[in-house]
mmCIF file with all atom_site columns, C-alpha atoms in Angstrom:
data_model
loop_
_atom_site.group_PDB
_atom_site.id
_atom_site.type_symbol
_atom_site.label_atom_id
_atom_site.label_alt_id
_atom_site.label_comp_id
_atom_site.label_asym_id
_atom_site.label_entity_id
_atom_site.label_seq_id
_atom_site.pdbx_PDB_ins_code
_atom_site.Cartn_x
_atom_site.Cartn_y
_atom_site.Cartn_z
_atom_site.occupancy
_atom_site.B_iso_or_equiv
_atom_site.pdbx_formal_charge
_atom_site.auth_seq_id
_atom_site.auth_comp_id
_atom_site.auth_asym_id
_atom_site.auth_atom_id
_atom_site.pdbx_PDB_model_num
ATOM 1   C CA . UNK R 1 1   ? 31.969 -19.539 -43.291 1.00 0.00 ? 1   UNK R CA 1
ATOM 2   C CA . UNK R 1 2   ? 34.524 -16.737 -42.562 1.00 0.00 ? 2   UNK R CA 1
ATOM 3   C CA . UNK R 1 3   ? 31.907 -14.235 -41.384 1.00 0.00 ? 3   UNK R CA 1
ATOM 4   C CA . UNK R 1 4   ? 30.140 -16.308 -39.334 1.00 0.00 ? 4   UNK R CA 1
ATOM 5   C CA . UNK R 1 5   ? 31.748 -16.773 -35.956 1.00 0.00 ? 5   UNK R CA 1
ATOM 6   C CA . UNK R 1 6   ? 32.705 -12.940 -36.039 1.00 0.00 ? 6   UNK R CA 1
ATOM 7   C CA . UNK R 1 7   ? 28.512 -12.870 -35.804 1.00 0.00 ? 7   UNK R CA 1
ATOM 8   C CA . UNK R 1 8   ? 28.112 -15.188 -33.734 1.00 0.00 ? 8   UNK R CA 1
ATOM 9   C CA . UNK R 1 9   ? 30.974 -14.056 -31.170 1.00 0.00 ? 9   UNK R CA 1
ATOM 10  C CA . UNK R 1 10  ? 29.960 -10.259 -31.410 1.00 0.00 ? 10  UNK R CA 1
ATOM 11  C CA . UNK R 1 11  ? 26.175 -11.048 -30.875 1.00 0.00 ? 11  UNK R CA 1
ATOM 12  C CA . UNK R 1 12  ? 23.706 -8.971  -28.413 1.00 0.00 ? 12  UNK R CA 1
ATOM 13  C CA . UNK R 1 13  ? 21.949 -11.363 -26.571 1.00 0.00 ? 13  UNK R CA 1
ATOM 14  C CA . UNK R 1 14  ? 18.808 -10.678 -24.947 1.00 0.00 ? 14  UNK R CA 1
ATOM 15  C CA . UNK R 1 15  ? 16.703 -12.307 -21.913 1.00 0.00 ? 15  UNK R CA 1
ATOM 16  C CA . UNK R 1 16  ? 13.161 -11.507 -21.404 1.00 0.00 ? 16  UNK R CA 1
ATOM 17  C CA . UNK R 1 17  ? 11.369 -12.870 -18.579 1.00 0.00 ? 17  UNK R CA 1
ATOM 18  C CA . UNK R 1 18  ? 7.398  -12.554 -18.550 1.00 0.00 ? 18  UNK R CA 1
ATOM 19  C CA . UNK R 1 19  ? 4.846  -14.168 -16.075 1.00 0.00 ? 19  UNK R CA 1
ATOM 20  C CA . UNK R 1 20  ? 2.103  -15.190 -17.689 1.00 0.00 ? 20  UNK R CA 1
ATOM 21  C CA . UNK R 1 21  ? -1.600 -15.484 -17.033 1.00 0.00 ? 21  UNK R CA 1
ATOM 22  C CA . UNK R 1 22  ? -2.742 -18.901 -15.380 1.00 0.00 ? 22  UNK R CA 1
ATOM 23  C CA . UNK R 1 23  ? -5.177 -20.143 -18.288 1.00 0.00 ? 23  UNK R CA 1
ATOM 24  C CA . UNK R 1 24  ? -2.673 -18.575 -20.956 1.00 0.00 ? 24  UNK R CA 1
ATOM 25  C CA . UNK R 1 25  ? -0.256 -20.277 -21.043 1.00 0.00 ? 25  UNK R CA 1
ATOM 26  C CA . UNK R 1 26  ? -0.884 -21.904 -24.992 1.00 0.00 ? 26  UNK R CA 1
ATOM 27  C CA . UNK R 1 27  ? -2.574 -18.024 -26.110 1.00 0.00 ? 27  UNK R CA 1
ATOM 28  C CA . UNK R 1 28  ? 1.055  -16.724 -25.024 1.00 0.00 ? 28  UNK R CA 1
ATOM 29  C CA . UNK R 1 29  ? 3.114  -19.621 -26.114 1.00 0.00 ? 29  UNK R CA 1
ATOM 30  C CA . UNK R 1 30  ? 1.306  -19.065 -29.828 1.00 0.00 ? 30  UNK R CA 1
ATOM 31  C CA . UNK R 1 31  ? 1.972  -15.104 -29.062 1.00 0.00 ? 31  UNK R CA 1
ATOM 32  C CA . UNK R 1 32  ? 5.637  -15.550 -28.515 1.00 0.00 ? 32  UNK R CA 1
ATOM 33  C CA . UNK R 1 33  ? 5.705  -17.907 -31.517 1.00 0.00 ? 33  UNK R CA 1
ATOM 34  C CA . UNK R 1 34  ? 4.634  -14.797 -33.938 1.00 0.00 ? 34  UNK R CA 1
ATOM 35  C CA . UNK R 1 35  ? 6.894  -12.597 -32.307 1.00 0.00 ? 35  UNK R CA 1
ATOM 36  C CA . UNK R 1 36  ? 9.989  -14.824 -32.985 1.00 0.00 ? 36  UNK R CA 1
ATOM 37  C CA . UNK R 1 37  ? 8.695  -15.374 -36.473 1.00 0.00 ? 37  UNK R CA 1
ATOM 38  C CA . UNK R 1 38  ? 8.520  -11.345 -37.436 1.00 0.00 ? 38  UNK R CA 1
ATOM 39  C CA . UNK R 1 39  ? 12.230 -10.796 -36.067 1.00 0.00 ? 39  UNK R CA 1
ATOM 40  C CA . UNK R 1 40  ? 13.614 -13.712 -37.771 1.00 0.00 ? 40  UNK R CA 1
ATOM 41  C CA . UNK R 1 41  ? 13.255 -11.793 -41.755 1.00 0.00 ? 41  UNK R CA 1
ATOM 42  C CA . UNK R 1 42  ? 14.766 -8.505  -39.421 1.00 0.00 ? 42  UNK R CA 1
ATOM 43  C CA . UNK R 1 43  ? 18.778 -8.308  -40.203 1.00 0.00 ? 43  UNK R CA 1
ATOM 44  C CA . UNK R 1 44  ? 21.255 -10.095 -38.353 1.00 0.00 ? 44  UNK R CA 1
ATOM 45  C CA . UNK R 1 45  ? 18.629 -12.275 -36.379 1.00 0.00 ? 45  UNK R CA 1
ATOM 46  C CA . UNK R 1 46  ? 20.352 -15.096 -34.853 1.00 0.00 ? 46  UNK R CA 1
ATOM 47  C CA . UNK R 1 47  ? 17.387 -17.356 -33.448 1.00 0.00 ? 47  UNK R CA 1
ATOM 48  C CA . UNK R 1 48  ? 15.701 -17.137 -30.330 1.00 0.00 ? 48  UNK R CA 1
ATOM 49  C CA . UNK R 1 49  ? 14.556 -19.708 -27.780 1.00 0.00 ? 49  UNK R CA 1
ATOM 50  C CA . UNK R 1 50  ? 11.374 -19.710 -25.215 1.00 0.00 ? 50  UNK R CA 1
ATOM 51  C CA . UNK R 1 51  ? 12.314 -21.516 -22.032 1.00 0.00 ? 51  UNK R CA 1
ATOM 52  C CA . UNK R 1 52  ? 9.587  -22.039 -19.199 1.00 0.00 ? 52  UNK R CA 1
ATOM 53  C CA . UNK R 1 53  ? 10.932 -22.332 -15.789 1.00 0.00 ? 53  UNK R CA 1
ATOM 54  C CA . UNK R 1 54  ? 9.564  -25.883 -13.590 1.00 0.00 ? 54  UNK R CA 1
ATOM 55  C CA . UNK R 1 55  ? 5.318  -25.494 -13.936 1.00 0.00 ? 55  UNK R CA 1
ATOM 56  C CA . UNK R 1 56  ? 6.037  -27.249 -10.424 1.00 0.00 ? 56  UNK R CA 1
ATOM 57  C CA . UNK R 1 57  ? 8.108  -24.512 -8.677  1.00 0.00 ? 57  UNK R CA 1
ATOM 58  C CA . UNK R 1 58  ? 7.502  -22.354 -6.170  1.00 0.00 ? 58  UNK R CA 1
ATOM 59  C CA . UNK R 1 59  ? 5.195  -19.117 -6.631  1.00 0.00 ? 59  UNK R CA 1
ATOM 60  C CA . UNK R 1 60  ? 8.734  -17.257 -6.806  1.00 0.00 ? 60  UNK R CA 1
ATOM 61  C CA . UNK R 1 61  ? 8.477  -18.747 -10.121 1.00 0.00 ? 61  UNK R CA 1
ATOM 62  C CA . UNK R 1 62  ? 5.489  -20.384 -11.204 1.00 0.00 ? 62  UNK R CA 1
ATOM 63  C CA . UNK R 1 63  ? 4.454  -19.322 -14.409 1.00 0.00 ? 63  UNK R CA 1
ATOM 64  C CA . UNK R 1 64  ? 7.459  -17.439 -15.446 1.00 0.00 ? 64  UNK R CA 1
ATOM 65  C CA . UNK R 1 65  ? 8.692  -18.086 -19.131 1.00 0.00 ? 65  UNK R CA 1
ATOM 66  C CA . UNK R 1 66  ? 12.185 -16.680 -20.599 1.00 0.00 ? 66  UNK R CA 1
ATOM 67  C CA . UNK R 1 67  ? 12.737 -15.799 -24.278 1.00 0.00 ? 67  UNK R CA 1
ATOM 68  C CA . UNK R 1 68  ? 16.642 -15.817 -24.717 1.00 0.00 ? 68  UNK R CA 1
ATOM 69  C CA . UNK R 1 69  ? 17.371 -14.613 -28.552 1.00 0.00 ? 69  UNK R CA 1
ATOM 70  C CA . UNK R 1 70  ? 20.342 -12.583 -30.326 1.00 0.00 ? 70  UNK R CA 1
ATOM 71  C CA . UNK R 1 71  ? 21.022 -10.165 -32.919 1.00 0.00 ? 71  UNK R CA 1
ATOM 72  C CA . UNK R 1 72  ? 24.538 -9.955  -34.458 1.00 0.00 ? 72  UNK R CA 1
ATOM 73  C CA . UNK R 1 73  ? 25.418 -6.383  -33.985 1.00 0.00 ? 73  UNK R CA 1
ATOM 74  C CA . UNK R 1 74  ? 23.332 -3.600  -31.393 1.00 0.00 ? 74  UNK R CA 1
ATOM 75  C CA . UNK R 1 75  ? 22.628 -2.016  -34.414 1.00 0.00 ? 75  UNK R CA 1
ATOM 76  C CA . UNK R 1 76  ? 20.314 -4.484  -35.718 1.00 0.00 ? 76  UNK R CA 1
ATOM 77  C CA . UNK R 1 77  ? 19.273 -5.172  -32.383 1.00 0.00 ? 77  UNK R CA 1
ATOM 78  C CA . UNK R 1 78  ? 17.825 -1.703  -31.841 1.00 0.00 ? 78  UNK R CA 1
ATOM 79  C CA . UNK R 1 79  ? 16.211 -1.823  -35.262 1.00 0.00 ? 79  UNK R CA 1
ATOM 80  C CA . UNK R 1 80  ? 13.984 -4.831  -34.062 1.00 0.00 ? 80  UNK R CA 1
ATOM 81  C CA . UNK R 1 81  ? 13.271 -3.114  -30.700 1.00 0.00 ? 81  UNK R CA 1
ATOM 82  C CA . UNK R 1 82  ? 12.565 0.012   -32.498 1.00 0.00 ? 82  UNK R CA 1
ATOM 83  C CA . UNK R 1 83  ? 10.370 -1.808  -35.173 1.00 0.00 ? 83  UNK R CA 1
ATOM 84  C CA . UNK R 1 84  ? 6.348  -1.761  -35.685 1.00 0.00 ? 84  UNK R CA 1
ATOM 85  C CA . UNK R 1 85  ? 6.107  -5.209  -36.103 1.00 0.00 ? 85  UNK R CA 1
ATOM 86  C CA . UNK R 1 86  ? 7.743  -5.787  -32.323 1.00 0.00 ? 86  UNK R CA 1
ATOM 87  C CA . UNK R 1 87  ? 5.601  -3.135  -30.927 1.00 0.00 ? 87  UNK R CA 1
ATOM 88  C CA . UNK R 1 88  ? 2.370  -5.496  -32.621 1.00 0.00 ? 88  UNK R CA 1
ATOM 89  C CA . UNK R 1 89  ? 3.555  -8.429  -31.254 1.00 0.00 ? 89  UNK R CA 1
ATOM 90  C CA . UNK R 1 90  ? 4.343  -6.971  -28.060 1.00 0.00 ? 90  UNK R CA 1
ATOM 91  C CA . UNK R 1 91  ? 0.450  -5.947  -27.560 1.00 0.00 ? 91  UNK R CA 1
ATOM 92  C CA . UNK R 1 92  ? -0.879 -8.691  -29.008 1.00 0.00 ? 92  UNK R CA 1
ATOM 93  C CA . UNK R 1 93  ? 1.302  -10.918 -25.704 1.00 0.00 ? 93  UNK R CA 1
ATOM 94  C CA . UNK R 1 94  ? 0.330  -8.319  -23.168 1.00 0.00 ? 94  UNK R CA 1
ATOM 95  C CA . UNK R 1 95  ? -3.107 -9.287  -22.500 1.00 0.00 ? 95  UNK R CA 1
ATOM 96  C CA . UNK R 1 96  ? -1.427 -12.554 -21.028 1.00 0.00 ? 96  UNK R CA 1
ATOM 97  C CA . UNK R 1 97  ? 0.868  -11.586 -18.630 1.00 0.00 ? 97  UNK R CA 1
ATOM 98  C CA . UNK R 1 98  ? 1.050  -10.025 -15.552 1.00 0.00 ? 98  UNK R CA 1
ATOM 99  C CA . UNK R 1 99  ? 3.151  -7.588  -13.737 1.00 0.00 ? 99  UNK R CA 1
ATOM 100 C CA . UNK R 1 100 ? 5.898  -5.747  -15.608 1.00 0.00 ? 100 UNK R CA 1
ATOM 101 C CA . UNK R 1 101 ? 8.590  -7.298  -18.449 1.00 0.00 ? 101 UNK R CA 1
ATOM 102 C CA . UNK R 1 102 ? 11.732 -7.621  -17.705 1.00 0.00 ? 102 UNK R CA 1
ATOM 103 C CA . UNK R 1 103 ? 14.332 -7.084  -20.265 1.00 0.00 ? 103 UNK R CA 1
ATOM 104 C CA . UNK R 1 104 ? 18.168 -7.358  -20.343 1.00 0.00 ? 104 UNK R CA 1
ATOM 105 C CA . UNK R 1 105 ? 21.628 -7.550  -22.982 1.00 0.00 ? 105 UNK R CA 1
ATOM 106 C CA . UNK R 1 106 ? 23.003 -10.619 -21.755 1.00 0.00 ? 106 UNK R CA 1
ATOM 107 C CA . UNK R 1 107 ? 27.112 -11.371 -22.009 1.00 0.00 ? 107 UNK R CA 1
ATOM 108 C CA . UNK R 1 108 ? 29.478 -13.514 -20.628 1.00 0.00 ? 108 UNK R CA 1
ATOM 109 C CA . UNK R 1 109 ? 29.621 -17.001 -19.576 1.00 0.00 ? 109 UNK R CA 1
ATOM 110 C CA . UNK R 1 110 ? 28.492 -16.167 -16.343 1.00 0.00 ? 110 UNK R CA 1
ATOM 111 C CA . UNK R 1 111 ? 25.053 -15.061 -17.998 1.00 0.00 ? 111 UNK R CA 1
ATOM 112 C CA . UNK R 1 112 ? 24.219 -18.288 -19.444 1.00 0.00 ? 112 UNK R CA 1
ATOM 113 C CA . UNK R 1 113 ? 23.413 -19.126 -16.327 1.00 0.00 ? 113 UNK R CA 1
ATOM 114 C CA . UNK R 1 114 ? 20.722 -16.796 -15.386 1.00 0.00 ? 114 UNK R CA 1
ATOM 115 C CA . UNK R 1 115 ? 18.287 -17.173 -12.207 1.00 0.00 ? 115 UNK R CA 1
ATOM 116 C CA . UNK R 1 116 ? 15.039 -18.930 -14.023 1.00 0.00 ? 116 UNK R CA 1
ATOM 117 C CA . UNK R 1 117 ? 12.680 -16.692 -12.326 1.00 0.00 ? 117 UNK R CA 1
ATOM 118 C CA . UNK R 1 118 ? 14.367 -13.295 -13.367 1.00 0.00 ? 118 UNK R CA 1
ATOM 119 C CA . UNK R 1 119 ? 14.867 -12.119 -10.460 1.00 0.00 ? 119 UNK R CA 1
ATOM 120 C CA . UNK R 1 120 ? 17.408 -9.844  -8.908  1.00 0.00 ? 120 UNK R CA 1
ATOM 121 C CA . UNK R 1 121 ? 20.110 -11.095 -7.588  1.00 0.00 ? 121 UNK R CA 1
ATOM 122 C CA . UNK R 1 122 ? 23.998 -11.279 -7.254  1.00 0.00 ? 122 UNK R CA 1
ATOM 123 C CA . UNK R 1 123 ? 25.525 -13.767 -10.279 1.00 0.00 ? 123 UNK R CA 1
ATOM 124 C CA . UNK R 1 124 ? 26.825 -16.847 -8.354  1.00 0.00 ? 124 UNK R CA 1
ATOM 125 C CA . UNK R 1 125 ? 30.239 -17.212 -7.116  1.00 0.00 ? 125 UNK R CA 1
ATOM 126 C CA . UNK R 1 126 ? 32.689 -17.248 -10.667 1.00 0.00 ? 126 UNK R CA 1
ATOM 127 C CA . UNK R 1 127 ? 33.721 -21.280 -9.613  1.00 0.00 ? 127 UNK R CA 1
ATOM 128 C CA . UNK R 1 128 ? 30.544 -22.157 -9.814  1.00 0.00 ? 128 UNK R CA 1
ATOM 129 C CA . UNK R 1 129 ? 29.868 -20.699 -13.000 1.00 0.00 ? 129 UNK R CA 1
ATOM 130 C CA . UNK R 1 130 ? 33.241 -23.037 -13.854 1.00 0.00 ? 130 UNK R CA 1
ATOM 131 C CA . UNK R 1 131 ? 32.343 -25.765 -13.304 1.00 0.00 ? 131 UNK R CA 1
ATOM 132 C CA . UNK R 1 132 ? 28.440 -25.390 -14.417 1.00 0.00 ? 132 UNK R CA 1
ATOM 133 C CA . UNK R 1 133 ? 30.227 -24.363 -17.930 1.00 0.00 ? 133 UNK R CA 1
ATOM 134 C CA . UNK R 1 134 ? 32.354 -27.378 -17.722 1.00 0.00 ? 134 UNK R CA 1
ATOM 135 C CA . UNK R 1 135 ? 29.468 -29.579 -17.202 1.00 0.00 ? 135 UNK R CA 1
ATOM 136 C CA . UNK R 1 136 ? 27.819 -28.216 -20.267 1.00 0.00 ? 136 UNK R CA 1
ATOM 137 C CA . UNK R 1 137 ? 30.626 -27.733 -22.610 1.00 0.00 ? 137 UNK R CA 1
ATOM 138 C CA . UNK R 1 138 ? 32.286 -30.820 -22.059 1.00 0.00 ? 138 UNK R CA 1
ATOM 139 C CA . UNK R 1 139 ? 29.153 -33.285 -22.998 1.00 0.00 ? 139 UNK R CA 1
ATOM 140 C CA . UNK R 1 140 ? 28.632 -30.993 -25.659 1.00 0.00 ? 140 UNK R CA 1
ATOM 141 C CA . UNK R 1 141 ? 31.975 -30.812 -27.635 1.00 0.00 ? 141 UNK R CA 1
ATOM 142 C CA . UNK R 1 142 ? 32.361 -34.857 -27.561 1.00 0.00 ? 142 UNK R CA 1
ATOM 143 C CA . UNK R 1 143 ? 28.807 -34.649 -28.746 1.00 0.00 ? 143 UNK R CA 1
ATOM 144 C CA . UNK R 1 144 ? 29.965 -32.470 -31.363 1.00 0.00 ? 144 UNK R CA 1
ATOM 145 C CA . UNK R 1 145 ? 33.536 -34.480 -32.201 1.00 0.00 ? 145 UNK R CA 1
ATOM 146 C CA . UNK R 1 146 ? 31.213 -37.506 -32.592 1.00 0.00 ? 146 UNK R CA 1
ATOM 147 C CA . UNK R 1 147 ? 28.832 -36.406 -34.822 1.00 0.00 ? 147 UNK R CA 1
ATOM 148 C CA . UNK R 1 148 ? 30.072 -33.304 -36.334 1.00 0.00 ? 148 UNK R CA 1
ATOM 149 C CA . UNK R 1 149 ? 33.809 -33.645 -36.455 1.00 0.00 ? 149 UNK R CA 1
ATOM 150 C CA . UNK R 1 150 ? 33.573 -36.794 -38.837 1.00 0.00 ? 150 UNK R CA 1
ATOM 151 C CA . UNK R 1 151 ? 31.646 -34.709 -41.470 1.00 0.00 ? 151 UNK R CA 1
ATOM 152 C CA . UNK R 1 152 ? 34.813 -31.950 -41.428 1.00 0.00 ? 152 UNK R CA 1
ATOM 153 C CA . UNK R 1 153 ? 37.863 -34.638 -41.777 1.00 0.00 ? 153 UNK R CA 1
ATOM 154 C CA . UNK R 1 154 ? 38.646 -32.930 -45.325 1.00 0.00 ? 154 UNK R CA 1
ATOM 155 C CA . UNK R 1 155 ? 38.559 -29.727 -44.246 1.00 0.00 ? 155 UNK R CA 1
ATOM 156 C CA . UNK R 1 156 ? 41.667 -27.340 -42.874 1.00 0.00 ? 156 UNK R CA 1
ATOM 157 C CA . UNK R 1 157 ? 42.037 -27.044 -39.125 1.00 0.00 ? 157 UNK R CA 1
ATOM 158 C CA . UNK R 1 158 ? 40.820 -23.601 -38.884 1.00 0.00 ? 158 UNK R CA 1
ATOM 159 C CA . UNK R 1 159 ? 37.683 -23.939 -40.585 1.00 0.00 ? 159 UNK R CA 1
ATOM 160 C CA . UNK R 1 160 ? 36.989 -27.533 -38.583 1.00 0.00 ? 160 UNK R CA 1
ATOM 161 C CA . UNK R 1 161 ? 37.546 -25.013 -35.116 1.00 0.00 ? 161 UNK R CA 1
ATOM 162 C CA . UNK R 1 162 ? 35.390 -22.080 -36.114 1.00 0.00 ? 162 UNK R CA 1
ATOM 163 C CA . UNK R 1 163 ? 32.872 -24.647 -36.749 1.00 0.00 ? 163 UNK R CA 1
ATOM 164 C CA . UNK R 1 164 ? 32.685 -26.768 -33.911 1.00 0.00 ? 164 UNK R CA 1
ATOM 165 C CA . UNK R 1 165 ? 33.235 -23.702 -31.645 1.00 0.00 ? 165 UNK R CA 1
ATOM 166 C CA . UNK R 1 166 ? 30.045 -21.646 -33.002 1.00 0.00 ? 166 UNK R CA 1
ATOM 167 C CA . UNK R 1 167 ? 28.049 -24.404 -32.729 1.00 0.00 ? 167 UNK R CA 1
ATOM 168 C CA . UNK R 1 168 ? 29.015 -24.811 -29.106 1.00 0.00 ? 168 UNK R CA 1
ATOM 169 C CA . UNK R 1 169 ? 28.318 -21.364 -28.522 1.00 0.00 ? 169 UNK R CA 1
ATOM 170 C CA . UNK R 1 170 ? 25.281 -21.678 -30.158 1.00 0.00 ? 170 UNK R CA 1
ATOM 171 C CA . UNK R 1 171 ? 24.160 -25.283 -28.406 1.00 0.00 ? 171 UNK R CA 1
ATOM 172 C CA . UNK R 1 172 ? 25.078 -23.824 -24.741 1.00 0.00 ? 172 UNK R CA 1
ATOM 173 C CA . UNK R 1 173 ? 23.658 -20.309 -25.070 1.00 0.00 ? 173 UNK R CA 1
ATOM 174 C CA . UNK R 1 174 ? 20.013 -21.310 -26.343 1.00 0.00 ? 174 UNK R CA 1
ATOM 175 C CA . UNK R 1 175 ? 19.765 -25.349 -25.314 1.00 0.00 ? 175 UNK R CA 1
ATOM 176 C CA . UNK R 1 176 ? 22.283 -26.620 -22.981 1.00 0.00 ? 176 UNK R CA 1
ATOM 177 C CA . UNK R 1 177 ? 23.166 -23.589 -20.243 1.00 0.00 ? 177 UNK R CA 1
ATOM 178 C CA . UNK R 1 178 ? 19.034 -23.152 -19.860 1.00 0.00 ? 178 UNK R CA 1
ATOM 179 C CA . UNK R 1 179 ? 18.273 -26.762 -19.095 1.00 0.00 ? 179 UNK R CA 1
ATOM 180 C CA . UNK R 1 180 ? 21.301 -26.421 -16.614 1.00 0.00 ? 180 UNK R CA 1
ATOM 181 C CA . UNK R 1 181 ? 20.269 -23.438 -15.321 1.00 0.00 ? 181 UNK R CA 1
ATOM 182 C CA . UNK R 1 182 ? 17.212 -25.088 -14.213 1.00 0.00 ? 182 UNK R CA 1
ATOM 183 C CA . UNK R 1 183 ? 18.760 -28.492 -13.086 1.00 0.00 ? 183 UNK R CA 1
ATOM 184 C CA . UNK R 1 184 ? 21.169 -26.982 -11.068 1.00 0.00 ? 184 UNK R CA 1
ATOM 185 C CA . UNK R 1 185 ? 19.251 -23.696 -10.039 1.00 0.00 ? 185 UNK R CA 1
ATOM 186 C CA . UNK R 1 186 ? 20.117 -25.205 -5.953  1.00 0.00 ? 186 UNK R CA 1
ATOM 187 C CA . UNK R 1 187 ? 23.798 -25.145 -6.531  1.00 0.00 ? 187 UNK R CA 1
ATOM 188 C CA . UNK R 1 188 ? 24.186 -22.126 -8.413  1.00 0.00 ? 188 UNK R CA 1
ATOM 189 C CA . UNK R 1 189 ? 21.526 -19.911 -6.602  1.00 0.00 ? 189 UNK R CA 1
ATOM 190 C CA . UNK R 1 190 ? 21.480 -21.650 -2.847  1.00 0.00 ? 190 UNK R CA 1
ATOM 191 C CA . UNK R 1 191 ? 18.408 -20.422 -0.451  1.00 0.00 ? 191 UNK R CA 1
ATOM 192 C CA . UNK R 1 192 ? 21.064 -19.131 1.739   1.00 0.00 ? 192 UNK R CA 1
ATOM 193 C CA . UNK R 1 193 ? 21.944 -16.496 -0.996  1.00 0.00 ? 193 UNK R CA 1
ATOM 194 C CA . UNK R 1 194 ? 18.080 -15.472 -1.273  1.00 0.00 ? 194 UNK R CA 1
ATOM 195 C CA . UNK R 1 195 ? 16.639 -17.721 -3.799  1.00 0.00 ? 195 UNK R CA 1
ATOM 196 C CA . UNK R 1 196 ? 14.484 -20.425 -2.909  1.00 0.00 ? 196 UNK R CA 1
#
């Protein structure tokens, strides 16, 4: 248990954003499946999660899906990226996208809260980002104290914290903070500030 919140709080974290093909959606959803499943054997893969932003939205983001995942060093990161199998998975999800991938190392708590569409723009105002991480934290950790904390009452404090805390990191970065992200996409990215 020692070594894994070191992994989990030195991780390279990755967001993808692709806009796929009206009519491909299930080809590309089945395409991104096989890519998560040849990086998961790579070394220090952490998981992954594909996220679709509202099918309802605007054309600013219709269509657009986000694959958040994380390696545990940029070593091993670079070895996927680097890797034959990535470069066959990559073609085989080309044919159902359009325009150009874009790809970016993630970090901060200001980053799990990323614009769903991928598109440029300045990270919203740090209070903001306060209390959108309070509002997804909070629910989260008394989840947690109810469900997990009861299972740890033998263990010593230290072990009971790096436990409950990794899985918070892990529950916000690929559950919680996209969901929010989406629910909240009017408060944290406002049409005034260019995002509509």
């Amino acid at each position: 248990m020692a070594t894994t919140l070191p992994q989990a709080a030195s991780a390279v974290t990755v967001l993808v954003s692709r806009r796929v093909k009206p009519g491909h959606e299930a080809a590309f959803e089945q395409a991104s499946e096989a890519m998560t499943a040849a990086a998961r054997p790579f070394p220090g893969y952490l998981g992954g999660q594909l996220v679709r932003s509202d099918p309802e939205g605007d054309d600013e983001e219709s269509n657009i899906y986000h694959t958040v995942f994380a390696f545990d060093t940029p070593e091993h990161l670079q070895t996927w990226q680097t890797s034959p199998e990535r470069t066959a998975r990559l073609a085989a999800i080309a044919p159902h996208t359009l325009g150009s991938t874009k790809l970016r190392e993630v970090s901060g708590l200001g980053h799990w809260f990323t614009p769903p569409a991928g598109i440029a723009l300045q990270p919203p105002p740090r209070w903001k980002v306060a209390v959108v991480t309070w509002l997804g934290i909070c629910p989260t950790v008394y989840l947690l104290f109810l469900t997990v904390a009861p299972l740890l009452t033998g263990w010593p404090l230290l072990p009971r914290v790096m436990v409950i805390t990794m899985l918070v990191v892990l529950l916000m970065t690929w559950v919680v903070a996209p969901r929010l992200t989406i629910w909240l996409k009017p408060f944290l990215y406002p049409p005034t500030r260019g995002y509509t």
